[in-house]
C-alpha cells in the first residue's frame, strides 16, 4: 500500500501541524510505502516569497520532519519541484479535467479573492497539480486535513475520467485519511490553529521559547465554568481544544482525562498543559536547531528522497505516456 502526502513549506511548524499530521506520519512510515513531499510548487501559487525565504522554508520543513521522528530510510522525503514528473503529469491531467470542475473548488474561490480575473492560472489549476502528486505514485491513502476533502474528490474524478477514457483501470482511486484531532486557535476555539492567523497568541510554534509557551497558555482564552465535565465540554470550544491538545500529546483518551482532571482549577490544568507541551516541543526544537545548522546533511536527505521518487515517477510517466499514445523510446 502506498501513502502520499504533501505539506506546504510554510516555515516553522506549529502544534496543529504536529498533532494533526506529523504524529500520524510517524506511525504511517512503519506501515506503508510512504512519500512525504514538501510541495514548494504549490506554495508559489499564492505566496511569492523572496527566493531565500522559500529555500529557507523548505530546509525548515525537512528539519521539522526529521526532528519529529520521520526516518528518511523508511519514508521518501523530498521537495516537489525537484521531481519533474509532478509538473509533467499535471499538464497531462489538465487535459482530462473539465474547467467546470475547477470552477467549483472552494479553495480557489477563497484564495482568489474578489477580482478573479487577476488570480493566476497556477492558483486555478492547483487541484490538478495536487491530483498529479497523488496519482503519479498511484497512492492509495492520502493523510490530509478535512479542508482538503474536495481536493481528494476531484483527484478521484480526474483519475476516473482518465481511466474511463482509455478503458482501463490504470490510476488507483485514492482515499483521504482524515485525522480527527483538529487543533484550534488558542484565541478562538471555533477557528483552526493556523500559520496565517495574525495573532501569534493563537498558536504554539515549534521555535517558541519555553517562556513564550508559558505566556501563550496563560493568556489562552477560557470561560468561567468550573471544572472539566465531559458532558459540557463540547459547548466550551476553547477549553475543549486545550483538553484535546492534552489528550493528543499524552495519548490519554478525553473521557479518561476528564475523570482525572474533573475538579482541577483552570490554573492547575494550564500548568500541566504547559508541562506536556514543553516536554513535547523542547527535544524537537533542539533537534531542529541542530539539523538546520547542517544544510549539507539536509540537502543529502532531500537528494536521497528526490532520487528515489524520480526513479519511480520516471517509470510511471512512461506508462502513462504510453497509454495516451505518445511516441517514446
Ligand atoms: N493542498 C494541500 C494542503 O494545503 C497540500 C498538498 C499538495 C497535498 N499536494 C498534495 C496534500 C498531495 C496531500 C497530497 O494541505
PDB file of N, CA and C in Angstrom, residues 206-243:
ATOM      1  N   UNK A 206       6.848  25.676  16.964  1.00  0.00           N
ATOM      2  CA  UNK A 206       7.905  24.800  17.456  1.00  0.00           C
ATOM      3  C   UNK A 206       9.221  25.530  17.701  1.00  0.00           C
ATOM      4  N   UNK A 207       9.309  26.809  17.349  1.00  0.00           N
ATOM      5  CA  UNK A 207      10.505  27.543  17.749  1.00  0.00           C
ATOM      6  C   UNK A 207      10.212  28.551  18.866  1.00  0.00           C
ATOM      7  N   UNK A 208       9.042  28.448  19.483  1.00  0.00           N
ATOM      8  CA  UNK A 208       8.744  29.294  20.640  1.00  0.00           C
ATOM      9  C   UNK A 208       9.622  28.882  21.825  1.00  0.00           C
ATOM     10  N   UNK A 209      10.063  29.874  22.594  1.00  0.00           N
ATOM     11  CA  UNK A 209      10.826  29.566  23.811  1.00  0.00           C
ATOM     12  C   UNK A 209       9.857  29.044  24.873  1.00  0.00           C
ATOM     13  N   UNK A 210      10.410  28.383  25.900  1.00  0.00           N
ATOM     14  CA  UNK A 210       9.559  27.890  26.993  1.00  0.00           C
ATOM     15  C   UNK A 210       8.752  29.046  27.586  1.00  0.00           C
ATOM     16  N   UNK A 211       9.436  30.191  27.717  1.00  0.00           N
ATOM     17  CA  UNK A 211       8.785  31.355  28.320  1.00  0.00           C
ATOM     18  C   UNK A 211       7.579  31.789  27.484  1.00  0.00           C
ATOM     19  N   UNK A 212       7.773  31.776  26.199  1.00  0.00           N
ATOM     20  CA  UNK A 212       6.684  32.203  25.324  1.00  0.00           C
ATOM     21  C   UNK A 212       5.524  31.188  25.343  1.00  0.00           C
ATOM     22  N   UNK A 213       5.850  29.895  25.470  1.00  0.00           N
ATOM     23  CA  UNK A 213       4.795  28.873  25.566  1.00  0.00           C
ATOM     24  C   UNK A 213       3.980  29.087  26.845  1.00  0.00           C
ATOM     25  N   UNK A 214       4.705  29.332  27.948  1.00  0.00           N
ATOM     26  CA  UNK A 214       4.034  29.574  29.239  1.00  0.00           C
ATOM     27  C   UNK A 214       3.073  30.756  29.112  1.00  0.00           C
ATOM     28  N   UNK A 215       3.589  31.816  28.494  1.00  0.00           N
ATOM     29  CA  UNK A 215       2.796  33.027  28.312  1.00  0.00           C
ATOM     30  C   UNK A 215       1.550  32.803  27.448  1.00  0.00           C
ATOM     31  N   UNK A 216       1.732  32.075  26.356  1.00  0.00           N
ATOM     32  CA  UNK A 216       0.623  31.853  25.427  1.00  0.00           C
ATOM     33  C   UNK A 216      -0.483  31.025  26.081  1.00  0.00           C
ATOM     34  N   UNK A 217      -0.088  30.011  26.855  1.00  0.00           N
ATOM     35  CA  UNK A 217      -1.104  29.172  27.504  1.00  0.00           C
ATOM     36  C   UNK A 217      -1.783  29.952  28.630  1.00  0.00           C
ATOM     37  N   UNK A 218      -0.994  30.772  29.337  1.00  0.00           N
ATOM     38  CA  UNK A 218      -1.572  31.611  30.381  1.00  0.00           C
ATOM     39  C   UNK A 218      -2.659  32.514  29.801  1.00  0.00           C
ATOM     40  N   UNK A 219      -2.367  33.085  28.628  1.00  0.00           N
ATOM     41  CA  UNK A 219      -3.301  34.026  28.008  1.00  0.00           C
ATOM     42  C   UNK A 219      -4.384  33.340  27.186  1.00  0.00           C
ATOM     43  N   UNK A 220      -4.262  32.019  26.999  1.00  0.00           N
ATOM     44  CA  UNK A 220      -5.235  31.316  26.148  1.00  0.00           C
ATOM     45  C   UNK A 220      -6.646  31.517  26.699  1.00  0.00           C
ATOM     46  N   UNK A 221      -7.585  31.711  25.782  1.00  0.00           N
ATOM     47  CA  UNK A 221      -8.962  32.019  26.179  1.00  0.00           C
ATOM     48  C   UNK A 221      -9.601  30.851  26.946  1.00  0.00           C
ATOM     49  N   UNK A 222     -10.346  31.157  27.974  1.00  0.00           N
ATOM     50  CA  UNK A 222     -11.090  30.108  28.696  1.00  0.00           C
ATOM     51  C   UNK A 222     -12.510  30.626  28.924  1.00  0.00           C
ATOM     52  N   UNK A 223     -13.201  30.055  29.915  1.00  0.00           N
ATOM     53  CA  UNK A 223     -14.534  30.569  30.256  1.00  0.00           C
ATOM     54  C   UNK A 223     -14.661  30.527  31.771  1.00  0.00           C
ATOM     55  N   UNK A 224     -15.841  30.868  32.285  1.00  0.00           N
ATOM     56  CA  UNK A 224     -15.946  30.979  33.747  1.00  0.00           C
ATOM     57  C   UNK A 224     -16.528  29.719  34.395  1.00  0.00           C
ATOM     58  N   UNK A 225     -16.733  28.669  33.584  1.00  0.00           N
ATOM     59  CA  UNK A 225     -17.295  27.430  34.149  1.00  0.00           C
ATOM     60  C   UNK A 225     -16.214  26.688  34.931  1.00  0.00           C
ATOM     61  N   UNK A 226     -16.593  26.161  36.094  1.00  0.00           N
ATOM     62  CA  UNK A 226     -15.601  25.461  36.912  1.00  0.00           C
ATOM     63  C   UNK A 226     -15.494  23.997  36.513  1.00  0.00           C
ATOM     64  N   UNK A 227     -14.268  23.459  36.643  1.00  0.00           N
ATOM     65  CA  UNK A 227     -14.066  22.035  36.422  1.00  0.00           C
ATOM     66  C   UNK A 227     -14.083  21.620  34.967  1.00  0.00           C
ATOM     67  N   UNK A 228     -13.925  20.301  34.756  1.00  0.00           N
ATOM     68  CA  UNK A 228     -13.821  19.765  33.400  1.00  0.00           C
ATOM     69  C   UNK A 228     -14.788  18.592  33.259  1.00  0.00           C
ATOM     70  N   UNK A 229     -16.054  18.929  33.066  1.00  0.00           N
ATOM     71  CA  UNK A 229     -17.070  17.903  32.949  1.00  0.00           C
ATOM     72  C   UNK A 229     -17.226  17.523  31.477  1.00  0.00           C
ATOM     73  N   UNK A 230     -17.059  16.248  31.200  1.00  0.00           N
ATOM     74  CA  UNK A 230     -17.035  15.828  29.787  1.00  0.00           C
ATOM     75  C   UNK A 230     -18.343  16.163  29.052  1.00  0.00           C
ATOM     76  N   UNK A 231     -19.464  16.157  29.776  1.00  0.00           N
ATOM     77  CA  UNK A 231     -20.751  16.395  29.114  1.00  0.00           C
ATOM     78  C   UNK A 231     -20.925  17.831  28.624  1.00  0.00           C
ATOM     79  N   UNK A 232     -20.236  18.762  29.265  1.00  0.00           N
ATOM     80  CA  UNK A 232     -20.404  20.162  28.842  1.00  0.00           C
ATOM     81  C   UNK A 232     -19.245  20.651  27.971  1.00  0.00           C
ATOM     82  N   UNK A 233     -18.274  19.770  27.800  1.00  0.00           N
ATOM     83  CA  UNK A 233     -17.054  20.184  27.098  1.00  0.00           C
ATOM     84  C   UNK A 233     -17.317  20.687  25.677  1.00  0.00           C
ATOM     85  N   UNK A 234     -18.224  20.031  24.970  1.00  0.00           N
ATOM     86  CA  UNK A 234     -18.408  20.389  23.558  1.00  0.00           C
ATOM     87  C   UNK A 234     -19.003  21.791  23.396  1.00  0.00           C
ATOM     88  N   UNK A 235     -19.618  22.309  24.474  1.00  0.00           N
ATOM     89  CA  UNK A 235     -20.158  23.669  24.393  1.00  0.00           C
ATOM     90  C   UNK A 235     -19.128  24.712  24.833  1.00  0.00           C
ATOM     91  N   UNK A 236     -17.901  24.254  25.114  1.00  0.00           N
ATOM     92  CA  UNK A 236     -16.852  25.161  25.584  1.00  0.00           C
ATOM     93  C   UNK A 236     -15.652  25.038  24.644  1.00  0.00           C
ATOM     94  N   UNK A 237     -15.734  25.644  23.468  1.00  0.00           N
ATOM     95  CA  UNK A 237     -14.752  25.354  22.412  1.00  0.00           C
ATOM     96  C   UNK A 237     -13.287  25.544  22.822  1.00  0.00           C
ATOM     97  N   UNK A 238     -12.984  26.609  23.553  1.00  0.00           N
ATOM     98  CA  UNK A 238     -11.565  26.865  23.869  1.00  0.00           C
ATOM     99  C   UNK A 238     -11.040  25.856  24.893  1.00  0.00           C
ATOM    100  N   UNK A 239     -11.860  25.570  25.902  1.00  0.00           N
ATOM    101  CA  UNK A 239     -11.441  24.619  26.933  1.00  0.00           C
ATOM    102  C   UNK A 239     -11.352  23.217  26.322  1.00  0.00           C
ATOM    103  N   UNK A 240     -12.334  22.895  25.508  1.00  0.00           N
ATOM    104  CA  UNK A 240     -12.353  21.605  24.817  1.00  0.00           C
ATOM    105  C   UNK A 240     -11.079  21.432  23.991  1.00  0.00           C
ATOM    106  N   UNK A 241     -10.684  22.487  23.306  1.00  0.00           N
ATOM    107  CA  UNK A 241      -9.475  22.438  22.484  1.00  0.00           C
ATOM    108  C   UNK A 241      -8.247  22.140  23.335  1.00  0.00           C
ATOM    109  N   UNK A 242      -8.152  22.791  24.490  1.00  0.00           N
ATOM    110  CA  UNK A 242      -6.976  22.556  25.345  1.00  0.00           C
ATOM    111  C   UNK A 242      -6.978  21.131  25.906  1.00  0.00           C
ATOM    112  N   UNK A 243      -8.163  20.633  26.229  1.00  0.00           N
ATOM    113  CA  UNK A 243      -8.251  19.249  26.718  1.00  0.00           C
ATOM    114  C   UNK A 243      -7.848  18.289  25.581  1.00  0.00           C
TER     115      UNK A 243
END
